[in-house]
Coordinates of C-alpha atoms and ligand atoms in Angstrom, one line a residue:
M53 CA 14.1 25.0 -8.6
T54 CA 16.3 22.0 -7.6
T55 CA 16.1 23.2 -4.0
D56 CA 12.3 22.9 -4.1
I57 CA 12.5 19.5 -5.7
K58 CA 14.9 18.3 -3.1
A59 CA 12.8 19.6 -0.3
A60 CA 9.7 17.8 -1.7
L61 CA 11.7 14.6 -2.0
R62 CA 13.0 14.8 1.5
A63 CA 9.5 15.2 2.8
L64 CA 8.2 12.1 0.8
H65 CA 7.5 9.2 3.1
I66 CA 7.0 5.7 1.8
E67 CA 5.5 3.1 4.1
T68 CA 6.6 -0.5 3.9
P69 CA 4.4 -3.4 4.7
S70 CA 5.3 -5.9 7.5
W71 CA 4.2 -8.8 5.3
A72 CA 6.8 -8.0 2.6
Y73 CA 9.5 -9.2 5.0
G74 CA 7.9 -12.6 5.5
N75 CA 7.9 -15.6 3.2
S76 CA 5.3 -15.4 0.5
G77 CA 4.4 -17.2 -2.7
T78 CA 1.5 -18.2 -4.9
R79 CA -1.1 -20.9 -4.2
F80 CA 1.4 -23.3 -5.9
K81 CA 4.4 -22.8 -3.6
V82 CA 5.8 -20.6 -0.9
F83 CA 9.6 -20.5 -1.2
A84 CA 11.3 -20.2 2.2
Q85 CA 14.2 -17.7 2.3
R86 CA 17.0 -17.5 4.8
G87 CA 17.0 -14.9 7.6
V88 CA 13.2 -14.3 7.3
P89 CA 11.7 -12.8 10.5
R90 CA 10.1 -15.1 13.0
D91 CA 7.8 -12.5 14.6
P92 CA 6.6 -8.9 14.2
Y93 CA 9.5 -7.5 16.2
E94 CA 12.0 -9.0 13.6
K95 CA 9.8 -7.6 10.7
L96 CA 10.2 -4.1 12.2
A97 CA 13.9 -4.6 12.5
D98 CA 14.1 -5.4 8.8
A99 CA 11.9 -2.5 7.9
A100 CA 14.2 -0.3 9.9
Q101 CA 17.0 -1.3 7.6
V102 CA 15.1 -0.1 4.6
H103 CA 14.7 3.3 6.3
A104 CA 18.3 3.4 7.5
H105 CA 19.5 3.1 3.9
T106 CA 16.9 5.1 2.0
G107 CA 16.0 7.7 4.6
V108 CA 12.4 7.9 3.3
A109 CA 10.7 4.8 4.7
P110 CA 10.0 5.8 8.4
T111 CA 6.8 3.8 8.9
V112 CA 5.7 0.2 8.7
A113 CA 2.2 -1.1 8.1
L114 CA 0.9 -3.9 10.3
H115 CA -1.5 -6.7 9.3
I116 CA -3.7 -8.1 12.0
P117 CA -3.7 -11.0 13.0
W118 CA -0.5 -11.7 11.2
D119 CA 1.3 -9.2 13.4
K120 CA -0.7 -10.0 16.6
V121 CA 1.3 -9.4 19.7
A122 CA 0.4 -9.4 23.4
D123 CA 1.3 -5.8 23.9
Y124 CA 0.9 -3.4 21.0
G125 CA 2.3 -0.4 23.0
H126 CA 5.4 -2.4 23.6
L127 CA 5.7 -3.2 19.8
A128 CA 5.3 0.5 19.0
A129 CA 8.0 1.4 21.5
H130 CA 10.3 -1.2 20.0
A131 CA 9.6 0.3 16.5
R132 CA 10.6 3.8 17.9
E133 CA 13.8 2.4 19.3
L134 CA 14.6 1.1 15.9
G135 CA 13.9 4.5 14.4
V136 CA 10.6 3.7 12.7
G137 CA 6.9 4.1 13.5
I138 CA 3.8 2.1 13.1
G139 CA 1.8 3.1 10.0
A140 CA -1.5 1.8 8.8
I141 CA -3.3 -1.0 10.6
N142 CA -4.5 -3.5 7.9
S143 CA -7.5 -5.6 8.9
N144 CA -7.9 -9.2 7.9
V145 CA -11.4 -10.6 7.5
F146 CA -10.5 -13.0 4.7
Q147 CA -8.7 -15.9 6.2
D148 CA -11.2 -17.4 8.7
D149 CA -13.4 -20.3 7.8
A150 CA -16.4 -18.3 8.9
Y151 CA -15.9 -15.9 6.0
M152 CA -16.5 -18.4 3.1
L153 CA -19.6 -16.5 2.0
G154 CA -18.3 -13.1 3.0
S155 CA -17.3 -11.1 6.1
V156 CA -19.2 -7.8 6.7
T157 CA -21.6 -8.7 3.8
N158 CA -22.2 -12.3 4.9
P159 CA -25.9 -13.3 4.9
D160 CA -25.4 -14.6 8.4
P161 CA -25.6 -11.8 11.1
A162 CA -23.4 -13.7 13.5
V163 CA -20.6 -13.7 10.9
R164 CA -21.1 -10.1 10.3
R165 CA -20.8 -9.4 14.0
K166 CA -17.6 -11.3 14.2
A167 CA -16.1 -9.4 11.3
L168 CA -17.1 -6.1 12.7
A169 CA -15.6 -7.0 16.1
H170 CA -12.3 -7.6 14.3
L171 CA -12.4 -4.2 12.6
L172 CA -13.1 -2.5 15.9
E173 CA -10.3 -4.4 17.5
C174 CA -8.1 -2.9 14.8
V175 CA -9.1 0.6 15.9
D176 CA -8.1 -0.4 19.5
I177 CA -4.7 -1.4 18.0
M178 CA -4.5 2.0 16.4
D179 CA -5.1 3.6 19.8
A180 CA -2.4 1.4 21.4
T181 CA 0.2 2.0 18.6
G182 CA -0.5 5.6 17.8
S183 CA -1.5 4.7 14.2
D184 CA -3.8 7.1 12.5
T185 CA -4.9 4.9 9.6
L186 CA -7.1 1.8 9.3
K187 CA -7.0 0.0 6.0
L188 CA -10.1 -2.0 5.0
W189 CA -10.0 -4.5 2.3
F190 CA -12.8 -7.0 1.9
S191 CA -12.5 -10.2 -0.1
D192 CA -16.3 -10.3 -0.1
G193 CA -18.3 -11.2 -3.1
T194 CA -20.0 -14.0 -4.8
N195 CA -19.1 -16.7 -7.4
Y196 CA -22.4 -17.5 -9.0
P197 CA -25.3 -15.4 -10.4
G198 CA -28.1 -15.6 -7.9
Q199 CA -25.9 -16.7 -5.0
D200 CA -26.8 -13.6 -2.9
D201 CA -28.6 -10.4 -3.2
I202 CA -26.2 -7.8 -4.6
R203 CA -28.1 -4.8 -3.1
A204 CA -28.5 -6.4 0.4
R205 CA -24.8 -7.0 0.5
Q206 CA -24.2 -3.2 -0.1
D207 CA -26.6 -2.5 2.8
R208 CA -24.7 -4.8 5.1
L209 CA -21.4 -3.2 3.9
A210 CA -22.7 0.3 4.6
E211 CA -23.8 -0.8 8.1
A212 CA -20.4 -2.2 9.0
L213 CA -18.6 0.8 7.6
S214 CA -20.7 3.3 9.5
A215 CA -20.1 1.4 12.8
V216 CA -16.3 1.5 12.2
Y217 CA -16.5 5.2 11.2
A218 CA -18.4 6.0 14.5
R219 CA -15.6 4.3 16.5
L220 CA -12.8 6.3 14.9
G221 CA -11.1 8.8 17.3
E222 CA -9.8 12.3 16.8
G223 CA -7.2 12.3 14.1
Q224 CA -8.0 8.7 12.9
R225 CA -9.3 7.7 9.5
F226 CA -10.1 4.6 7.5
L227 CA -9.1 3.9 3.9
L228 CA -11.4 1.7 1.9
E229 CA -9.7 -0.4 -0.7
Y230 CA -11.3 -1.8 -3.8
K231 CA -10.3 -4.7 -6.0
L232 CA -11.8 -5.8 -9.3
F233 CA -12.0 -9.6 -8.5
E234 CA -10.3 -12.4 -6.6
P235 CA -11.1 -14.3 -4.5
A236 CA -14.6 -13.7 -5.6
F237 CA -15.1 -14.4 -9.3
Y238 CA -18.6 -13.2 -10.2
T239 CA -19.4 -10.1 -8.0
T240 CA -17.1 -8.3 -5.6
D241 CA -18.7 -6.0 -3.1
V242 CA -16.1 -3.3 -3.4
P243 CA -14.9 -3.8 -6.9
D244 CA -13.9 -0.3 -8.0
W245 CA -13.1 3.2 -6.9
G246 CA -16.6 4.4 -7.6
T247 CA -18.1 2.0 -5.1
A248 CA -15.5 2.9 -2.5
Y249 CA -15.9 6.6 -3.2
A250 CA -19.7 6.4 -2.8
H251 CA -19.5 4.7 0.6
C252 CA -16.8 7.1 1.8
L253 CA -18.7 10.1 0.6
R254 CA -21.7 9.2 2.6
L255 CA -19.7 8.7 5.8
G256 CA -17.6 11.9 5.8
P257 CA -14.0 13.2 5.9
K258 CA -12.5 10.4 8.0
A259 CA -13.3 7.9 5.2
Q260 CA -11.1 7.9 2.1
V261 CA -10.3 5.7 -0.8
V262 CA -7.0 3.8 -1.2
V263 CA -5.8 3.0 -4.7
D264 CA -3.9 -0.4 -4.9
T265 CA -2.3 -0.1 -8.3
G266 CA -2.7 -3.9 -8.9
H267 CA -6.4 -3.9 -8.3
H268 CA -7.7 -2.8 -11.7
A269 CA -8.6 -4.4 -15.0
P270 CA -5.7 -4.3 -17.5
G271 CA -5.5 -0.9 -19.3
V272 CA -7.4 1.1 -16.7
N273 CA -6.2 4.7 -16.6
I274 CA -5.1 4.8 -12.9
E275 CA -3.8 8.4 -13.1
F276 CA -7.3 9.6 -14.0
I277 CA -8.7 7.9 -10.9
V278 CA -5.9 9.5 -8.8
A279 CA -6.6 13.0 -10.3
F280 CA -10.4 12.6 -9.7
L281 CA -10.1 11.4 -6.1
L282 CA -7.5 14.0 -5.1
R283 CA -9.7 16.8 -6.6
E284 CA -12.6 15.5 -4.4
G285 CA -10.4 15.2 -1.2
K286 CA -11.0 11.5 -1.2
L287 CA -7.6 10.1 -2.1
G288 CA -6.4 8.6 1.2
G289 CA -3.4 6.7 -0.1
F290 CA -1.8 4.1 -2.3
D291 CA -0.9 0.5 -2.1
F292 CA 1.9 0.5 -4.6
N293 CA 3.0 -2.6 -6.5
S294 CA 3.2 -3.7 -10.1
R295 CA 1.3 -6.2 -12.2
F296 CA 1.6 -7.8 -15.6
Y297 CA -1.6 -9.8 -15.4
A298 CA -3.8 -9.7 -12.3
D299 CA -2.9 -8.8 -8.7
D300 CA 0.7 -9.8 -9.1
D301 CA 2.1 -7.7 -6.2
L302 CA 5.5 -7.3 -7.9
M303 CA 7.8 -4.4 -7.1
V304 CA 6.3 -1.0 -7.8
G305 CA 7.8 0.6 -10.9
A306 CA 9.1 -2.7 -12.2
A307 CA 6.4 -3.5 -14.7
D308 CA 5.6 0.0 -15.9
P309 CA 7.7 2.8 -14.6
F310 CA 6.0 5.2 -17.0
Q311 CA 2.6 4.5 -15.4
L312 CA 4.1 5.2 -12.0
F313 CA 5.5 8.5 -13.3
R314 CA 2.0 9.4 -14.7
I315 CA 0.4 8.6 -11.4
M316 CA 3.0 10.6 -9.4
Y317 CA 2.6 13.5 -11.8
E318 CA -1.1 13.6 -11.0
V319 CA -0.2 13.5 -7.3
V320 CA 2.1 16.4 -7.7
R321 CA -0.3 18.3 -9.9
G322 CA -3.1 17.8 -7.3
G323 CA -1.1 18.8 -4.3
G324 CA -1.1 15.2 -3.0
L325 CA 2.5 15.3 -1.8
T326 CA 1.4 17.5 1.1
A327 CA -2.3 16.5 1.5
G328 CA -2.0 13.5 3.9
V329 CA -1.9 10.9 1.1
A330 CA -0.2 7.7 2.4
F331 CA 2.3 6.3 0.0
M332 CA 2.3 2.6 1.0
L333 CA 3.8 -0.4 -0.6
D334 CA 1.7 -3.6 -0.7
Q335 CA 4.0 -6.2 -2.2
C336 CA 5.3 -9.7 -1.9
H337 CA 8.8 -10.8 -2.7
N338 CA 8.3 -14.4 -3.7
I339 CA 11.6 -15.0 -5.5
E340 CA 13.8 -12.0 -4.8
P341 CA 15.4 -11.1 -1.4
K342 CA 13.0 -9.2 0.7
I343 CA 14.9 -6.3 2.2
P344 CA 16.6 -5.4 -1.1
G345 CA 13.2 -5.8 -2.8
Q346 CA 11.8 -3.2 -0.5
I347 CA 14.8 -0.9 -0.9
R348 CA 14.5 -1.1 -4.7
S349 CA 10.8 -0.4 -4.5
V350 CA 11.2 2.7 -2.3
M351 CA 13.9 3.9 -4.8
N352 CA 11.5 3.4 -7.7
V353 CA 8.8 5.5 -6.1
Q354 CA 11.4 8.2 -5.3
E355 CA 12.6 8.2 -8.9
A356 CA 9.1 8.5 -10.3
T357 CA 8.3 11.3 -7.9
A358 CA 11.5 13.1 -8.8
K359 CA 10.6 12.9 -12.5
A360 CA 7.1 14.1 -11.7
L361 CA 8.5 17.1 -9.8
L362 CA 10.7 17.9 -12.8
V363 CA 7.8 18.5 -15.1
D364 CA 8.0 22.2 -16.2
R365 CA 4.5 23.1 -15.2
D366 CA 4.6 26.6 -16.7
A367 CA 5.7 25.2 -20.1
L368 CA 3.0 22.5 -19.9
A369 CA 0.3 25.0 -19.0
A370 CA 1.3 27.2 -21.9
A371 CA 1.3 24.3 -24.4
Q372 CA -2.0 23.1 -23.1
A373 CA -3.6 26.6 -23.3
G374 CA -2.3 27.0 -26.8
G375 CA -3.6 23.6 -27.9
D376 CA -0.1 22.5 -28.6
V377 CA -0.7 18.7 -28.3
L378 CA 2.8 17.6 -29.3
G379 CA 4.5 20.4 -27.3
A380 CA 2.5 19.5 -24.1
N381 CA 3.3 15.8 -24.5
A382 CA 7.0 16.7 -25.0
V383 CA 7.1 18.6 -21.7
L384 CA 6.0 15.5 -19.9
M385 CA 8.3 13.2 -21.8
D386 CA 11.3 15.5 -21.2
A387 CA 10.8 15.0 -17.4
Y388 CA 10.2 11.3 -17.7
N389 CA 13.3 10.8 -19.8
T390 CA 15.5 12.7 -17.3
D391 CA 17.9 10.5 -15.4
V392 CA 17.2 11.5 -11.8
R393 CA 19.5 9.0 -10.2
P394 CA 22.4 11.5 -9.8
L395 CA 20.0 14.0 -8.1
L396 CA 18.8 11.3 -5.7
A397 CA 22.3 10.2 -4.9
E398 CA 23.3 13.8 -4.2
L399 CA 20.2 14.2 -2.0
R400 CA 21.2 11.1 0.0
E401 CA 24.7 12.3 0.5
E402 CA 23.5 15.6 1.7
T403 CA 21.5 13.8 4.4
G404 CA 24.5 11.6 5.5
L405 CA 23.4 8.5 3.6
A406 CA 25.3 6.4 1.1
P407 CA 24.5 7.4 -2.4
D408 CA 23.5 3.8 -3.4
P409 CA 21.2 2.2 -0.8
M410 CA 21.3 -1.2 -2.5
A411 CA 25.1 -1.3 -2.4
A412 CA 25.1 0.1 1.2
Y413 CA 22.7 -2.6 2.4
A414 CA 24.7 -5.4 0.6
K415 CA 27.9 -4.2 2.3
S416 CA 26.3 -3.8 5.7
G417 CA 26.5 -7.4 6.7
Y418 CA 22.9 -7.3 7.9
F419 CA 21.8 -10.2 5.7
E420 CA 24.6 -12.5 6.9
K421 CA 23.7 -11.6 10.5
I422 CA 20.0 -12.4 10.3
A423 CA 20.7 -15.5 8.2
A424 CA 22.9 -16.8 11.0
E425 CA 20.7 -15.6 13.9
R426 CA 17.3 -16.5 12.7
V427 CA 17.5 -20.2 12.8
G428 CA 14.8 -22.2 14.6
G429 CA 11.3 -21.0 15.2
T430 CA 8.8 -20.6 12.5
Q431 CA 9.6 -18.1 9.8
A432 CA 6.8 -15.6 9.4
G433 CA 4.9 -15.7 6.2
W434 CA 1.8 -14.5 4.4
G435 CA -0.9 -16.0 6.5
A436 CA 1.4 -17.0 9.3
Ligands
RM4_684 C1 -5.2 -7.7 -0.6 C2 -5.1 -6.2 -0.4 C3 -4.7 -5.7 0.9 C4 -3.6 -6.5 1.5 C5 -3.8 -8.0 1.3 C6 -2.7 -8.8 1.8 O1 -5.2 -8.0 -1.9 O2 -4.3 -5.6 -1.4 O3 -4.3 -4.4 0.9 O4 -3.7 -6.3 2.9 O5 -4.1 -8.3 0.0
MN685 MN1 -3.6 -3.7 -1.1

């Protein structure tokens, strides 16, 4: 039993986002931290530290153009030398002046063409880096009733998505991300999983939905969405983070570890650990140090997964079949209330890692090294 759980935990891969290593903040203030990377190469070096200490974060997501470089093949080779690989390519059609009224749903065809060209460029970058996943998030929407035609915007979205879909190569896919609101405050063109699912369903198997845990209204049952999408073969991955209020992008498992456990239980239940679901982090560390913030987040996902794997599925099935409401609930709670930290420490030691990644990183001297080395230049940041 423990052997199976350990094997599943060893196979779990958590992808960290390049933007988590740069400076970030709110619209009120971006606080600069010491030792922050100055370019995508340094971001990869920091991500490699997270992998070195946890053993389960072997890929890094890029965000274009934040991670624009002259030679993407060279960047991918650099990643490999550091012991990591390039994960999802995240497109960015939300920071150009042209996109004030939308990107792929903009009423102006010239703006739509510009946005589509960027998305296609991201597929070129996938080819150059060997990435198999394109992540599409659109900030598109409207602020006022009547501002634009809701249905026409869906048509424009469908047109762009089908052009991107047609460009995907063998073994490549795109993940369509939804978000309830922000920056648009009245309508959002991809506001929920149902909209994303409908577009992906029309296109085919290379289009799947990505669930960003921070992109729902308060109280939404995210594990239900996960169960449903997995059952339909349409769960492409997660953008993990936690939220108290809106899209807070705090560390996953910090606000609600129980919710994370419930989500991971549905992943385990639906065979999602081995079904090509990408477990990505999409976070910002505004006030906490960035590399330890990522290490802690990776550990939180590991802990929730370990607890989900501990659920006694036979006992649960028996309780459910017998209509034993309290018994079934107790099976889940027993797993959730198990302290899995010793198991994970043991697992790390078995693979030659230190049992406590946070302590190992702190002792490594890496932070002191980058704080001394990375002076001068512009520190990379959200939007940099
Ligand atoms: C969006 C969305 C995307 C991420 C950007 C930075 O809210 O979550 O996944 O790429 O933020
Ligand atoms: Mn996201």
